[in-house]
Amino acid sequence: MTDQVLDDIFHAGLRHLLADDPLSGWSGLPEIVGLASDNIRGYEAAWAIVGARLFLVAFSGISSDQADVDIEHLFPGADSPAPPCSP
């Protein structure tokens, strides 16, 4: 099996890799297609821990109709869910 692309997670100013998939049980996620063997779930995301809460700060994927899906598509009109973090 091919190693999968991991999400970035930022905490206390440091970048780490996240092997879990926090969006896997969320019913609001549109149908995303995996276009590469190293990313079968079809998207990449970045997360931040702020206080005791987990925030989605970036999202990039391709929908089943080949449209780009970003964080604005998931949360239309929302302000940035978390303060910017440095990689």
Coordinates of C-alpha atoms in Angstrom, one line a residue:
M1 CA 0.0 0.0 0.0
T2 CA 1.2 3.5 -0.8
D3 CA 1.9 5.9 2.1
Q4 CA -0.8 8.5 2.2
V5 CA -0.4 12.3 2.3
L6 CA -0.8 13.6 5.8
D7 CA -2.4 16.8 6.9
D8 CA -0.5 19.5 8.6
I9 CA -1.4 20.5 12.2
F10 CA -0.1 23.5 14.0
H11 CA 0.2 23.8 17.7
A12 CA 2.2 26.3 19.8
G13 CA 3.8 27.7 16.7
L14 CA 5.1 24.4 15.5
R15 CA 4.1 22.3 12.5
H16 CA 3.4 18.6 12.9
L17 CA 1.9 15.9 10.7
L18 CA -1.6 14.5 11.4
A19 CA -2.2 10.9 10.5
D20 CA -5.9 10.9 11.6
D21 CA -8.8 12.1 9.5
P22 CA -11.0 14.4 11.6
L23 CA -13.4 15.0 8.6
S24 CA -14.1 11.3 8.0
G25 CA -17.4 11.3 10.0
W26 CA -18.6 14.7 8.9
S27 CA -21.8 14.6 6.8
G28 CA -21.2 18.0 5.3
L29 CA -18.2 17.0 3.3
P30 CA -19.0 16.9 -0.4
E31 CA -18.1 13.9 -2.5
I32 CA -14.4 14.2 -3.1
V33 CA -12.4 12.0 -5.5
G34 CA -9.0 10.6 -5.0
L35 CA -6.9 11.4 -8.0
A36 CA -3.6 9.9 -6.8
S37 CA -2.6 6.7 -5.1
D38 CA -0.9 8.7 -2.3
N39 CA -4.1 10.5 -1.5
I40 CA -7.1 8.2 -1.8
R41 CA -9.4 10.4 0.3
G42 CA -8.9 13.1 -2.4
Y43 CA -8.1 16.2 -0.3
E44 CA -5.4 17.8 1.9
A45 CA -6.2 19.9 4.9
A46 CA -4.4 21.9 7.5
W47 CA -5.5 22.2 11.1
A48 CA -4.6 24.3 14.2
I49 CA -5.0 23.7 17.9
V50 CA -6.0 26.9 19.5
G51 CA -6.7 26.7 23.2
A52 CA -8.4 23.3 23.6
R53 CA -10.1 23.4 20.2
L54 CA -9.3 22.0 16.8
F55 CA -9.8 24.3 13.8
L56 CA -9.7 23.5 10.1
V57 CA -7.6 26.3 8.5
A58 CA -7.2 25.1 4.9
F59 CA -8.7 22.6 2.6
S60 CA -8.1 21.6 -1.0
G61 CA -9.7 18.8 -3.0
I62 CA -11.5 18.0 -6.2
S63 CA -15.3 17.2 -6.2
S64 CA -16.8 14.3 -8.2
D65 CA -17.8 16.8 -10.9
Q66 CA -14.1 17.9 -11.2
A67 CA -14.6 21.3 -9.4
D68 CA -12.0 22.6 -7.0
V69 CA -13.2 22.5 -3.4
D70 CA -11.7 24.7 -0.8
I71 CA -12.5 25.9 2.7
E72 CA -14.9 28.5 1.3
H73 CA -17.0 25.8 -0.3
L74 CA -17.2 23.9 3.0
F75 CA -18.1 27.0 5.1
P76 CA -19.5 29.7 2.7
G77 CA -19.1 33.2 4.0
A78 CA -17.2 32.1 7.2
D79 CA -14.3 34.2 8.4
S80 CA -11.0 32.3 8.7
P81 CA -11.7 29.6 11.3
A82 CA -8.5 30.2 13.1
P83 CA -5.6 32.7 13.3
P84 CA -3.0 32.2 10.6
C85 CA -0.1 29.8 11.6
S86 CA 3.4 29.7 10.2
P87 CA 4.6 26.5 8.5

